[in-house]
Structure formats: C-alpha cells, structure tokens
mmCIF file with all atom_site columns, C-alpha atoms in Angstrom:
data_model
loop_
_atom_site.group_PDB
_atom_site.id
_atom_site.type_symbol
_atom_site.label_atom_id
_atom_site.label_alt_id
_atom_site.label_comp_id
_atom_site.label_asym_id
_atom_site.label_entity_id
_atom_site.label_seq_id
_atom_site.pdbx_PDB_ins_code
_atom_site.Cartn_x
_atom_site.Cartn_y
_atom_site.Cartn_z
_atom_site.occupancy
_atom_site.B_iso_or_equiv
_atom_site.pdbx_formal_charge
_atom_site.auth_seq_id
_atom_site.auth_comp_id
_atom_site.auth_asym_id
_atom_site.auth_atom_id
_atom_site.pdbx_PDB_model_num
ATOM 1   C CA . UNK M 1 1   ? 0.000  0.000   0.000  1.00 38.00 ? 138 UNK M CA 1
ATOM 2   C CA . UNK M 1 2   ? 1.433  3.343   -1.020 1.00 49.00 ? 139 UNK M CA 1
ATOM 3   C CA . UNK M 1 3   ? -0.851 5.439   1.189  1.00 75.00 ? 140 UNK M CA 1
ATOM 4   C CA . UNK M 1 4   ? 0.580  4.136   4.466  1.00 92.00 ? 141 UNK M CA 1
ATOM 5   C CA . UNK M 1 5   ? 3.190  6.377   6.139  1.00 98.00 ? 142 UNK M CA 1
ATOM 6   C CA . UNK M 1 6   ? 5.314  3.435   7.277  1.00 98.00 ? 143 UNK M CA 1
ATOM 7   C CA . UNK M 1 7   ? 6.512  0.355   5.472  1.00 98.00 ? 144 UNK M CA 1
ATOM 8   C CA . UNK M 1 8   ? 8.642  -2.491  6.780  1.00 98.00 ? 145 UNK M CA 1
ATOM 9   C CA . UNK M 1 9   ? 10.542 -5.408  5.285  1.00 98.00 ? 146 UNK M CA 1
ATOM 10  C CA . UNK M 1 10  ? 11.917 -8.337  7.276  1.00 98.00 ? 147 UNK M CA 1
ATOM 11  C CA . UNK M 1 11  ? 15.464 -9.447  6.445  1.00 98.00 ? 148 UNK M CA 1
ATOM 12  C CA . UNK M 1 12  ? 16.349 -12.757 8.146  1.00 97.00 ? 149 UNK M CA 1
ATOM 13  C CA . UNK M 1 13  ? 20.002 -12.728 9.219  1.00 97.00 ? 150 UNK M CA 1
ATOM 14  C CA . UNK M 1 14  ? 22.499 -15.082 10.905 1.00 95.00 ? 151 UNK M CA 1
ATOM 15  C CA . UNK M 1 15  ? 22.133 -18.799 11.482 1.00 92.00 ? 152 UNK M CA 1
ATOM 16  C CA . UNK M 1 16  ? 19.748 -17.895 14.331 1.00 93.00 ? 153 UNK M CA 1
ATOM 17  C CA . UNK M 1 17  ? 17.329 -16.414 11.742 1.00 96.00 ? 154 UNK M CA 1
ATOM 18  C CA . UNK M 1 18  ? 16.926 -13.106 13.482 1.00 97.00 ? 155 UNK M CA 1
ATOM 19  C CA . UNK M 1 19  ? 14.430 -10.644 11.984 1.00 98.00 ? 156 UNK M CA 1
ATOM 20  C CA . UNK M 1 20  ? 16.490 -7.637  11.010 1.00 98.00 ? 157 UNK M CA 1
ATOM 21  C CA . UNK M 1 21  ? 13.931 -5.114  9.779  1.00 98.00 ? 158 UNK M CA 1
ATOM 22  C CA . UNK M 1 22  ? 14.091 -2.264  7.309  1.00 98.00 ? 159 UNK M CA 1
ATOM 23  C CA . UNK M 1 23  ? 11.556 0.422   8.263  1.00 98.00 ? 160 UNK M CA 1
ATOM 24  C CA . UNK M 1 24  ? 11.001 3.449   6.064  1.00 98.00 ? 161 UNK M CA 1
ATOM 25  C CA . UNK M 1 25  ? 8.956  6.593   5.741  1.00 98.00 ? 162 UNK M CA 1
ATOM 26  C CA . UNK M 1 26  ? 7.002  6.497   2.490  1.00 98.00 ? 163 UNK M CA 1
ATOM 27  C CA . UNK M 1 27  ? 6.835  10.294  2.299  1.00 97.00 ? 164 UNK M CA 1
ATOM 28  C CA . UNK M 1 28  ? 10.619 10.730  2.292  1.00 98.00 ? 165 UNK M CA 1
ATOM 29  C CA . UNK M 1 29  ? 12.059 7.275   1.494  1.00 98.00 ? 166 UNK M CA 1
ATOM 30  C CA . UNK M 1 30  ? 14.270 7.696   4.560  1.00 98.00 ? 167 UNK M CA 1
ATOM 31  C CA . UNK M 1 31  ? 14.863 4.456   6.438  1.00 98.00 ? 168 UNK M CA 1
ATOM 32  C CA . UNK M 1 32  ? 16.249 2.793   9.537  1.00 98.00 ? 169 UNK M CA 1
ATOM 33  C CA . UNK M 1 33  ? 17.767 -0.660  9.862  1.00 98.00 ? 170 UNK M CA 1
ATOM 34  C CA . UNK M 1 34  ? 16.602 -2.329  13.062 1.00 98.00 ? 171 UNK M CA 1
ATOM 35  C CA . UNK M 1 35  ? 18.820 -4.974  14.687 1.00 98.00 ? 172 UNK M CA 1
ATOM 36  C CA . UNK M 1 36  ? 21.473 -5.715  12.032 1.00 98.00 ? 173 UNK M CA 1
ATOM 37  C CA . UNK M 1 37  ? 22.928 -8.801  13.667 1.00 97.00 ? 174 UNK M CA 1
ATOM 38  C CA . UNK M 1 38  ? 24.863 -9.986  10.616 1.00 96.00 ? 175 UNK M CA 1
ATOM 39  C CA . UNK M 1 39  ? 24.796 -10.784 6.895  1.00 97.00 ? 176 UNK M CA 1
ATOM 40  C CA . UNK M 1 40  ? 25.445 -7.203  5.849  1.00 97.00 ? 177 UNK M CA 1
ATOM 41  C CA . UNK M 1 41  ? 25.393 -7.949  2.096  1.00 98.00 ? 178 UNK M CA 1
ATOM 42  C CA . UNK M 1 42  ? 21.852 -9.279  2.499  1.00 97.00 ? 179 UNK M CA 1
ATOM 43  C CA . UNK M 1 43  ? 20.810 -6.160  4.414  1.00 98.00 ? 180 UNK M CA 1
ATOM 44  C CA . UNK M 1 44  ? 22.370 -3.819  1.870  1.00 98.00 ? 181 UNK M CA 1
ATOM 45  C CA . UNK M 1 45  ? 20.703 -5.688  -0.992 1.00 98.00 ? 182 UNK M CA 1
ATOM 46  C CA . UNK M 1 46  ? 17.320 -5.225  0.708  1.00 98.00 ? 183 UNK M CA 1
ATOM 47  C CA . UNK M 1 47  ? 18.004 -1.500  1.094  1.00 98.00 ? 184 UNK M CA 1
ATOM 48  C CA . UNK M 1 48  ? 18.808 -1.258  -2.600 1.00 98.00 ? 185 UNK M CA 1
ATOM 49  C CA . UNK M 1 49  ? 15.662 -3.173  -3.601 1.00 97.00 ? 186 UNK M CA 1
ATOM 50  C CA . UNK M 1 50  ? 13.510 -0.867  -1.497 1.00 97.00 ? 187 UNK M CA 1
ATOM 51  C CA . UNK M 1 51  ? 15.116 2.199   -3.050 1.00 98.00 ? 188 UNK M CA 1
ATOM 52  C CA . UNK M 1 52  ? 15.482 3.964   0.294  1.00 98.00 ? 189 UNK M CA 1
ATOM 53  C CA . UNK M 1 53  ? 18.202 5.934   2.065  1.00 98.00 ? 190 UNK M CA 1
ATOM 54  C CA . UNK M 1 54  ? 19.220 4.625   5.484  1.00 98.00 ? 191 UNK M CA 1
ATOM 55  C CA . UNK M 1 55  ? 19.616 7.455   7.994  1.00 98.00 ? 192 UNK M CA 1
ATOM 56  C CA . UNK M 1 56  ? 20.191 5.469   11.199 1.00 98.00 ? 193 UNK M CA 1
ATOM 57  C CA . UNK M 1 57  ? 20.403 2.101   12.883 1.00 98.00 ? 194 UNK M CA 1
ATOM 58  C CA . UNK M 1 58  ? 18.017 1.239   15.718 1.00 99.00 ? 195 UNK M CA 1
ATOM 59  C CA . UNK M 1 59  ? 18.638 -1.500  18.280 1.00 98.00 ? 196 UNK M CA 1
ATOM 60  C CA . UNK M 1 60  ? 16.093 -3.216  20.500 1.00 98.00 ? 197 UNK M CA 1
ATOM 61  C CA . UNK M 1 61  ? 18.766 -4.904  22.628 1.00 98.00 ? 198 UNK M CA 1
ATOM 62  C CA . UNK M 1 62  ? 22.371 -5.978  22.741 1.00 98.00 ? 199 UNK M CA 1
ATOM 63  C CA . UNK M 1 63  ? 22.373 -9.698  21.996 1.00 97.00 ? 200 UNK M CA 1
ATOM 64  C CA . UNK M 1 64  ? 24.814 -10.860 19.323 1.00 97.00 ? 201 UNK M CA 1
ATOM 65  C CA . UNK M 1 65  ? 22.174 -11.847 16.738 1.00 97.00 ? 202 UNK M CA 1
ATOM 66  C CA . UNK M 1 66  ? 20.622 -8.385  16.969 1.00 98.00 ? 203 UNK M CA 1
ATOM 67  C CA . UNK M 1 67  ? 23.646 -6.128  17.370 1.00 98.00 ? 204 UNK M CA 1
ATOM 68  C CA . UNK M 1 68  ? 26.715 -8.030  16.213 1.00 97.00 ? 205 UNK M CA 1
ATOM 69  C CA . UNK M 1 69  ? 27.327 -6.061  13.019 1.00 97.00 ? 206 UNK M CA 1
ATOM 70  C CA . UNK M 1 70  ? 25.632 -2.796  13.932 1.00 98.00 ? 207 UNK M CA 1
ATOM 71  C CA . UNK M 1 71  ? 28.931 -0.941  14.215 1.00 98.00 ? 208 UNK M CA 1
ATOM 72  C CA . UNK M 1 72  ? 30.369 -2.108  10.851 1.00 98.00 ? 209 UNK M CA 1
ATOM 73  C CA . UNK M 1 73  ? 27.099 -1.262  9.100  1.00 98.00 ? 210 UNK M CA 1
ATOM 74  C CA . UNK M 1 74  ? 26.965 2.168   10.724 1.00 98.00 ? 211 UNK M CA 1
ATOM 75  C CA . UNK M 1 75  ? 30.518 2.875   9.608  1.00 98.00 ? 212 UNK M CA 1
ATOM 76  C CA . UNK M 1 76  ? 29.852 1.657   6.075  1.00 97.00 ? 213 UNK M CA 1
ATOM 77  C CA . UNK M 1 77  ? 26.734 3.824   5.720  1.00 98.00 ? 214 UNK M CA 1
ATOM 78  C CA . UNK M 1 78  ? 27.994 6.778   7.776  1.00 98.00 ? 215 UNK M CA 1
ATOM 79  C CA . UNK M 1 79  ? 24.939 6.769   10.059 1.00 98.00 ? 216 UNK M CA 1
ATOM 80  C CA . UNK M 1 80  ? 24.415 6.845   13.855 1.00 98.00 ? 217 UNK M CA 1
ATOM 81  C CA . UNK M 1 81  ? 23.249 4.009   16.101 1.00 98.00 ? 218 UNK M CA 1
ATOM 82  C CA . UNK M 1 82  ? 20.361 4.689   18.483 1.00 98.00 ? 219 UNK M CA 1
ATOM 83  C CA . UNK M 1 83  ? 19.464 2.257   21.271 1.00 98.00 ? 220 UNK M CA 1
ATOM 84  C CA . UNK M 1 84  ? 19.157 0.159   23.205 1.00 98.00 ? 221 UNK M CA 1
ATOM 85  C CA . UNK M 1 85  ? 18.744 1.323   26.825 1.00 98.00 ? 222 UNK M CA 1
ATOM 86  C CA . UNK M 1 86  ? 22.013 1.838   28.683 1.00 98.00 ? 223 UNK M CA 1
ATOM 87  C CA . UNK M 1 87  ? 21.310 -1.189  30.880 1.00 98.00 ? 224 UNK M CA 1
ATOM 88  C CA . UNK M 1 88  ? 22.423 -3.290  27.888 1.00 98.00 ? 225 UNK M CA 1
ATOM 89  C CA . UNK M 1 89  ? 25.942 -1.857  27.986 1.00 98.00 ? 226 UNK M CA 1
ATOM 90  C CA . UNK M 1 90  ? 26.923 -5.258  29.427 1.00 97.00 ? 227 UNK M CA 1
ATOM 91  C CA . UNK M 1 91  ? 25.908 -7.044  26.229 1.00 98.00 ? 228 UNK M CA 1
ATOM 92  C CA . UNK M 1 92  ? 27.343 -4.528  23.754 1.00 98.00 ? 229 UNK M CA 1
ATOM 93  C CA . UNK M 1 93  ? 30.725 -4.690  25.483 1.00 98.00 ? 230 UNK M CA 1
ATOM 94  C CA . UNK M 1 94  ? 30.969 -8.459  25.008 1.00 97.00 ? 231 UNK M CA 1
ATOM 95  C CA . UNK M 1 95  ? 29.838 -8.739  21.382 1.00 97.00 ? 232 UNK M CA 1
ATOM 96  C CA . UNK M 1 96  ? 33.251 -9.910  20.196 1.00 96.00 ? 233 UNK M CA 1
ATOM 97  C CA . UNK M 1 97  ? 33.376 -12.743 22.731 1.00 95.00 ? 234 UNK M CA 1
ATOM 98  C CA . UNK M 1 98  ? 29.760 -13.743 22.134 1.00 95.00 ? 235 UNK M CA 1
ATOM 99  C CA . UNK M 1 99  ? 30.322 -13.671 18.392 1.00 93.00 ? 236 UNK M CA 1
ATOM 100 C CA . UNK M 1 100 ? 33.240 -16.054 18.742 1.00 93.00 ? 237 UNK M CA 1
ATOM 101 C CA . UNK M 1 101 ? 31.088 -18.414 20.810 1.00 92.00 ? 238 UNK M CA 1
ATOM 102 C CA . UNK M 1 102 ? 28.152 -18.317 18.378 1.00 90.00 ? 239 UNK M CA 1
ATOM 103 C CA . UNK M 1 103 ? 30.145 -18.235 15.141 1.00 90.00 ? 240 UNK M CA 1
ATOM 104 C CA . UNK M 1 104 ? 28.807 -14.776 14.310 1.00 90.00 ? 241 UNK M CA 1
ATOM 105 C CA . UNK M 1 105 ? 30.904 -11.672 13.734 1.00 93.00 ? 242 UNK M CA 1
ATOM 106 C CA . UNK M 1 106 ? 30.591 -9.355  16.707 1.00 97.00 ? 243 UNK M CA 1
ATOM 107 C CA . UNK M 1 107 ? 32.023 -5.850  17.055 1.00 97.00 ? 244 UNK M CA 1
ATOM 108 C CA . UNK M 1 108 ? 31.739 -4.174  20.461 1.00 98.00 ? 245 UNK M CA 1
ATOM 109 C CA . UNK M 1 109 ? 30.672 -0.513  20.567 1.00 98.00 ? 246 UNK M CA 1
ATOM 110 C CA . UNK M 1 110 ? 28.638 2.111   22.353 1.00 97.00 ? 247 UNK M CA 1
ATOM 111 C CA . UNK M 1 111 ? 25.716 3.656   20.473 1.00 98.00 ? 248 UNK M CA 1
ATOM 112 C CA . UNK M 1 112 ? 25.599 7.296   19.523 1.00 98.00 ? 249 UNK M CA 1
ATOM 113 C CA . UNK M 1 113 ? 22.437 7.581   21.614 1.00 98.00 ? 250 UNK M CA 1
ATOM 114 C CA . UNK M 1 114 ? 21.176 5.452   24.461 1.00 98.00 ? 251 UNK M CA 1
ATOM 115 C CA . UNK M 1 115 ? 17.379 5.297   24.622 1.00 98.00 ? 252 UNK M CA 1
ATOM 116 C CA . UNK M 1 116 ? 15.063 5.454   27.623 1.00 98.00 ? 253 UNK M CA 1
ATOM 117 C CA . UNK M 1 117 ? 11.358 5.197   28.407 1.00 98.00 ? 254 UNK M CA 1
ATOM 118 C CA . UNK M 1 118 ? 9.503  8.149   26.891 1.00 97.00 ? 255 UNK M CA 1
ATOM 119 C CA . UNK M 1 119 ? 12.072 8.925   24.203 1.00 98.00 ? 256 UNK M CA 1
ATOM 120 C CA . UNK M 1 120 ? 11.170 9.115   20.533 1.00 98.00 ? 257 UNK M CA 1
ATOM 121 C CA . UNK M 1 121 ? 13.112 8.204   17.426 1.00 98.00 ? 258 UNK M CA 1
ATOM 122 C CA . UNK M 1 122 ? 12.528 9.608   13.974 1.00 98.00 ? 259 UNK M CA 1
ATOM 123 C CA . UNK M 1 123 ? 12.703 7.986   10.556 1.00 98.00 ? 260 UNK M CA 1
ATOM 124 C CA . UNK M 1 124 ? 12.110 10.608  7.927  1.00 98.00 ? 261 UNK M CA 1
ATOM 125 C CA . UNK M 1 125 ? 8.791  12.149  8.979  1.00 98.00 ? 262 UNK M CA 1
ATOM 126 C CA . UNK M 1 126 ? 7.862  9.190   11.177 1.00 98.00 ? 263 UNK M CA 1
ATOM 127 C CA . UNK M 1 127 ? 8.027  9.546   14.953 1.00 98.00 ? 264 UNK M CA 1
ATOM 128 C CA . UNK M 1 128 ? 8.212  6.294   16.919 1.00 98.00 ? 265 UNK M CA 1
ATOM 129 C CA . UNK M 1 129 ? 7.756  6.061   20.670 1.00 98.00 ? 266 UNK M CA 1
ATOM 130 C CA . UNK M 1 130 ? 10.323 4.190   22.753 1.00 98.00 ? 267 UNK M CA 1
ATOM 131 C CA . UNK M 1 131 ? 9.341  1.908   25.623 1.00 98.00 ? 268 UNK M CA 1
ATOM 132 C CA . UNK M 1 132 ? 11.813 0.302   28.022 1.00 98.00 ? 269 UNK M CA 1
ATOM 133 C CA . UNK M 1 133 ? 10.820 -3.371  28.244 1.00 98.00 ? 270 UNK M CA 1
ATOM 134 C CA . UNK M 1 134 ? 13.279 -5.291  30.442 1.00 98.00 ? 271 UNK M CA 1
ATOM 135 C CA . UNK M 1 135 ? 13.095 -9.003  31.087 1.00 98.00 ? 272 UNK M CA 1
ATOM 136 C CA . UNK M 1 136 ? 14.780 -10.628 28.088 1.00 98.00 ? 273 UNK M CA 1
ATOM 137 C CA . UNK M 1 137 ? 17.661 -8.239  28.683 1.00 98.00 ? 274 UNK M CA 1
ATOM 138 C CA . UNK M 1 138 ? 17.860 -5.427  31.210 1.00 98.00 ? 275 UNK M CA 1
ATOM 139 C CA . UNK M 1 139 ? 18.071 -2.742  28.533 1.00 98.00 ? 276 UNK M CA 1
ATOM 140 C CA . UNK M 1 140 ? 15.602 -4.004  25.951 1.00 98.00 ? 277 UNK M CA 1
ATOM 141 C CA . UNK M 1 141 ? 13.420 -1.393  24.221 1.00 98.00 ? 278 UNK M CA 1
ATOM 142 C CA . UNK M 1 142 ? 10.599 -1.563  21.700 1.00 98.00 ? 279 UNK M CA 1
ATOM 143 C CA . UNK M 1 143 ? 9.530  0.930   19.027 1.00 98.00 ? 280 UNK M CA 1
ATOM 144 C CA . UNK M 1 144 ? 5.889  1.885   18.415 1.00 98.00 ? 281 UNK M CA 1
ATOM 145 C CA . UNK M 1 145 ? 4.329  3.923   15.622 1.00 98.00 ? 282 UNK M CA 1
ATOM 146 C CA . UNK M 1 146 ? 0.826  4.722   16.844 1.00 98.00 ? 283 UNK M CA 1
ATOM 147 C CA . UNK M 1 147 ? -0.617 6.064   13.541 1.00 97.00 ? 284 UNK M CA 1
ATOM 148 C CA . UNK M 1 148 ? 0.284  2.791   11.805 1.00 97.00 ? 285 UNK M CA 1
ATOM 149 C CA . UNK M 1 149 ? -0.669 0.596   14.776 1.00 98.00 ? 286 UNK M CA 1
ATOM 150 C CA . UNK M 1 150 ? 2.749  -1.016  14.404 1.00 98.00 ? 287 UNK M CA 1
ATOM 151 C CA . UNK M 1 151 ? 5.409  -2.118  16.869 1.00 98.00 ? 288 UNK M CA 1
ATOM 152 C CA . UNK M 1 152 ? 8.894  -3.557  16.584 1.00 98.00 ? 289 UNK M CA 1
ATOM 153 C CA . UNK M 1 153 ? 9.255  -5.660  19.733 1.00 98.00 ? 290 UNK M CA 1
ATOM 154 C CA . UNK M 1 154 ? 12.567 -7.485  19.409 1.00 98.00 ? 291 UNK M CA 1
ATOM 155 C CA . UNK M 1 155 ? 12.708 -10.542 21.660 1.00 98.00 ? 292 UNK M CA 1
ATOM 156 C CA . UNK M 1 156 ? 10.054 -9.506  24.164 1.00 98.00 ? 293 UNK M CA 1
ATOM 157 C CA . UNK M 1 157 ? 7.123  -11.248 22.457 1.00 98.00 ? 294 UNK M CA 1
ATOM 158 C CA . UNK M 1 158 ? 6.812  -13.781 19.645 1.00 98.00 ? 295 UNK M CA 1
ATOM 159 C CA . UNK M 1 159 ? 3.955  -15.406 17.812 1.00 98.00 ? 296 UNK M CA 1
ATOM 160 C CA . UNK M 1 160 ? 2.972  -18.045 20.340 1.00 98.00 ? 297 UNK M CA 1
ATOM 161 C CA . UNK M 1 161 ? 5.830  -17.469 22.762 1.00 98.00 ? 298 UNK M CA 1
ATOM 162 C CA . UNK M 1 162 ? 7.889  -14.952 24.728 1.00 98.00 ? 299 UNK M CA 1
ATOM 163 C CA . UNK M 1 163 ? 11.577 -14.098 24.988 1.00 98.00 ? 300 UNK M CA 1
ATOM 164 C CA . UNK M 1 164 ? 13.936 -16.408 26.835 1.00 97.00 ? 301 UNK M CA 1
ATOM 165 C CA . UNK M 1 165 ? 15.036 -15.283 30.281 1.00 97.00 ? 302 UNK M CA 1
ATOM 166 C CA . UNK M 1 166 ? 17.723 -17.845 31.131 1.00 96.00 ? 303 UNK M CA 1
ATOM 167 C CA . UNK M 1 167 ? 20.628 -15.694 29.898 1.00 95.00 ? 304 UNK M CA 1
ATOM 168 C CA . UNK M 1 168 ? 22.499 -13.200 32.138 1.00 94.00 ? 305 UNK M CA 1
ATOM 169 C CA . UNK M 1 169 ? 20.248 -10.356 33.364 1.00 94.00 ? 306 UNK M CA 1
ATOM 170 C CA . UNK M 1 170 ? 17.111 -12.181 32.215 1.00 97.00 ? 307 UNK M CA 1
ATOM 171 C CA . UNK M 1 171 ? 14.044 -12.061 34.468 1.00 98.00 ? 308 UNK M CA 1
ATOM 172 C CA . UNK M 1 172 ? 10.864 -13.930 33.509 1.00 97.00 ? 309 UNK M CA 1
ATOM 173 C CA . UNK M 1 173 ? 8.584  -12.098 35.930 1.00 97.00 ? 310 UNK M CA 1
ATOM 174 C CA . UNK M 1 174 ? 9.904  -8.763  34.667 1.00 98.00 ? 311 UNK M CA 1
ATOM 175 C CA . UNK M 1 175 ? 9.396  -9.856  31.058 1.00 98.00 ? 312 UNK M CA 1
ATOM 176 C CA . UNK M 1 176 ? 5.741  -10.726 31.654 1.00 98.00 ? 313 UNK M CA 1
ATOM 177 C CA . UNK M 1 177 ? 5.275  -7.386  33.428 1.00 98.00 ? 314 UNK M CA 1
ATOM 178 C CA . UNK M 1 178 ? 6.781  -5.579  30.426 1.00 98.00 ? 315 UNK M CA 1
ATOM 179 C CA . UNK M 1 179 ? 4.372  -7.310  28.066 1.00 98.00 ? 316 UNK M CA 1
ATOM 180 C CA . UNK M 1 180 ? 1.293  -6.635  30.185 1.00 98.00 ? 317 UNK M CA 1
ATOM 181 C CA . UNK M 1 181 ? 2.099  -3.049  31.193 1.00 98.00 ? 318 UNK M CA 1
ATOM 182 C CA . UNK M 1 182 ? 3.910  -1.763  28.097 1.00 98.00 ? 319 UNK M CA 1
ATOM 183 C CA . UNK M 1 183 ? 2.690  -3.768  25.084 1.00 98.00 ? 320 UNK M CA 1
ATOM 184 C CA . UNK M 1 184 ? -0.955 -4.543  25.781 1.00 98.00 ? 321 UNK M CA 1
ATOM 185 C CA . UNK M 1 185 ? -1.920 -0.875  26.425 1.00 98.00 ? 322 UNK M CA 1
ATOM 186 C CA . UNK M 1 186 ? -0.774 -0.054  22.870 1.00 98.00 ? 323 UNK M CA 1
ATOM 187 C CA . UNK M 1 187 ? -3.946 -1.741  21.606 1.00 98.00 ? 324 UNK M CA 1
ATOM 188 C CA . UNK M 1 188 ? -5.143 -5.140  20.453 1.00 98.00 ? 325 UNK M CA 1
ATOM 189 C CA . UNK M 1 189 ? -5.111 -3.982  16.826 1.00 97.00 ? 326 UNK M CA 1
ATOM 190 C CA . UNK M 1 190 ? -1.353 -3.369  16.950 1.00 98.00 ? 327 UNK M CA 1
ATOM 191 C CA . UNK M 1 191 ? 0.607  -5.542  14.533 1.00 98.00 ? 328 UNK M CA 1
ATOM 192 C CA . UNK M 1 192 ? 4.143  -6.377  15.542 1.00 98.00 ? 329 UNK M CA 1
ATOM 193 C CA . UNK M 1 193 ? 7.362  -7.725  14.090 1.00 98.00 ? 330 UNK M CA 1
ATOM 194 C CA . UNK M 1 194 ? 9.239  -9.891  16.591 1.00 98.00 ? 331 UNK M CA 1
ATOM 195 C CA . UNK M 1 195 ? 12.936 -10.657 16.707 1.00 98.00 ? 332 UNK M CA 1
ATOM 196 C CA . UNK M 1 196 ? 12.315 -14.183 15.407 1.00 98.00 ? 333 UNK M CA 1
ATOM 197 C CA . UNK M 1 197 ? 9.477  -15.886 13.596 1.00 98.00 ? 334 UNK M CA 1
ATOM 198 C CA . UNK M 1 198 ? 6.359  -14.500 11.962 1.00 98.00 ? 335 UNK M CA 1
ATOM 199 C CA . UNK M 1 199 ? 4.606  -11.186 12.644 1.00 98.00 ? 336 UNK M CA 1
ATOM 200 C CA . UNK M 1 200 ? 1.435  -11.233 14.716 1.00 98.00 ? 337 UNK M CA 1
ATOM 201 C CA . UNK M 1 201 ? -0.955 -8.914  16.532 1.00 98.00 ? 338 UNK M CA 1
ATOM 202 C CA . UNK M 1 202 ? -1.401 -8.242  20.203 1.00 98.00 ? 339 UNK M CA 1
ATOM 203 C CA . UNK M 1 203 ? -5.012 -9.431  19.910 1.00 98.00 ? 340 UNK M CA 1
ATOM 204 C CA . UNK M 1 204 ? -3.868 -12.786 18.563 1.00 98.00 ? 341 UNK M CA 1
ATOM 205 C CA . UNK M 1 205 ? -1.347 -13.232 21.359 1.00 98.00 ? 342 UNK M CA 1
ATOM 206 C CA . UNK M 1 206 ? -3.803 -12.202 24.060 1.00 98.00 ? 343 UNK M CA 1
ATOM 207 C CA . UNK M 1 207 ? -6.140 -14.885 22.735 1.00 98.00 ? 344 UNK M CA 1
ATOM 208 C CA . UNK M 1 208 ? -3.665 -17.661 21.954 1.00 98.00 ? 345 UNK M CA 1
ATOM 209 C CA . UNK M 1 209 ? -0.206 -17.219 23.493 1.00 98.00 ? 346 UNK M CA 1
ATOM 210 C CA . UNK M 1 210 ? 0.357  -19.969 26.062 1.00 97.00 ? 347 UNK M CA 1
ATOM 211 C CA . UNK M 1 211 ? 2.496  -17.661 28.218 1.00 97.00 ? 348 UNK M CA 1
ATOM 212 C CA . UNK M 1 212 ? 0.679  -14.324 28.160 1.00 97.00 ? 349 UNK M CA 1
ATOM 213 C CA . UNK M 1 213 ? -2.852 -14.885 26.883 1.00 97.00 ? 350 UNK M CA 1
ATOM 214 C CA . UNK M 1 214 ? -5.532 -13.380 29.070 1.00 96.00 ? 351 UNK M CA 1
ATOM 215 C CA . UNK M 1 215 ? -6.558 -16.923 30.030 1.00 96.00 ? 352 UNK M CA 1
ATOM 216 C CA . UNK M 1 216 ? -3.011 -17.950 30.959 1.00 96.00 ? 353 UNK M CA 1
ATOM 217 C CA . UNK M 1 217 ? -2.438 -14.873 33.088 1.00 95.00 ? 354 UNK M CA 1
ATOM 218 C CA . UNK M 1 218 ? -5.721 -15.276 34.933 1.00 93.00 ? 355 UNK M CA 1
ATOM 219 C CA . UNK M 1 219 ? -5.111 -18.922 35.801 1.00 80.00 ? 356 UNK M CA 1
#
C-alpha cells in the first residue's frame, strides 16, 4: 500500500534467523535498519531493492544476533546508532566474545544515543515512541508507531511465545510485566514484528499465546 506512512521489510540474518527489519517513511524514502545482527550484504541488498536511504540504525537490545554487526554497518553507511537502553551496555561490550562463541561476527561498541522510556526516534517524517521493556535483557526497548498501529518488539514477544530469560540479566517475571504493562496498552489492533518468527498482533497473542494470553495470566 502506497498510502501508508510506514513500510517495513523483514530481512532474516544469521544462522539464528533473526528478523532484522528495514523500516522506512514512504513520504521521504528515509529508512532505519533495526537490529542488524549480521549478513550485511543481504541487508544492503534489501536497502537497494527498497530504493530507500538509510539514515540510522536502531537496536532493540544488545544480543549478538541483533547487534553483532551494527557498528560495521553504521561505519559503512555513515549513520548513527540509536538504542538500546544503557542497561544493555553489558551485552554490547561483550559482542566480540559472544560472536566467537556463536560463530557470528561481533564488534563491540557504544551507540551514539542510548534510549530510555519516553524517548522518541525519527525515521524521515515518522516519529516512533520508545518503551523500556526489560526481562529478556535489562536494557531491551521496543519501538511503536501509533498512527500505523505497528510495533517492533525485538525478543520480548513472539507469535505463540515470549523471549527467553535464562541468559544473564534475564528475568521472567519482569518480562511478563513488560508485556502486560507496556505492550498490551498499545492496543489489540497493533501488529508487531518480533525478533524471530512470523509477525502477529497483540489481539492474537492475548487470545492464543500460552504464556501471556488473558486466560493464561488469569489462571
């Protein structure tokens, strides 16, 4: 649809099949790459196919499959990195070591801008709200574009599941709280792209997700 202000394309990257996402403003053709964990040639090819100009990189959190090649891509494109929350400094500092362990290139860095609850990020004329959603990692954030009823939620929520919390700084109770208090109020009609797997809607997850459906949470 050409009349929508926001468009998004999923670019699966790394052996972990992480959903790197290209989001762009249809009025300006200015774009952001969200969570470029690896496979930069694939990401750059998607940018070229879309015919957009990348103006920044956005990160939901600091895990290797989401942030491993953010710094090299930023340097190649000459753009800043925004996000995640500063509580993920721990993960960004160890990207090289984690990359070696996972067989993924990892380059440690600090972003040009840490993000916090209540911040906004811009992509062309788009303004996305930032929510701090700890639980999967301490500094995880999500991005929400209210006019499009769209959210980029990283590894907080998946179709049929939720983010893992068994890694350092993970907290299952905190993750569920983030979903219930930060995601659900954005509206059942909100469609979201997760960090892995297929897109879904909050309504679908509230009805069917075995971890955070209304029925599961009331049990």
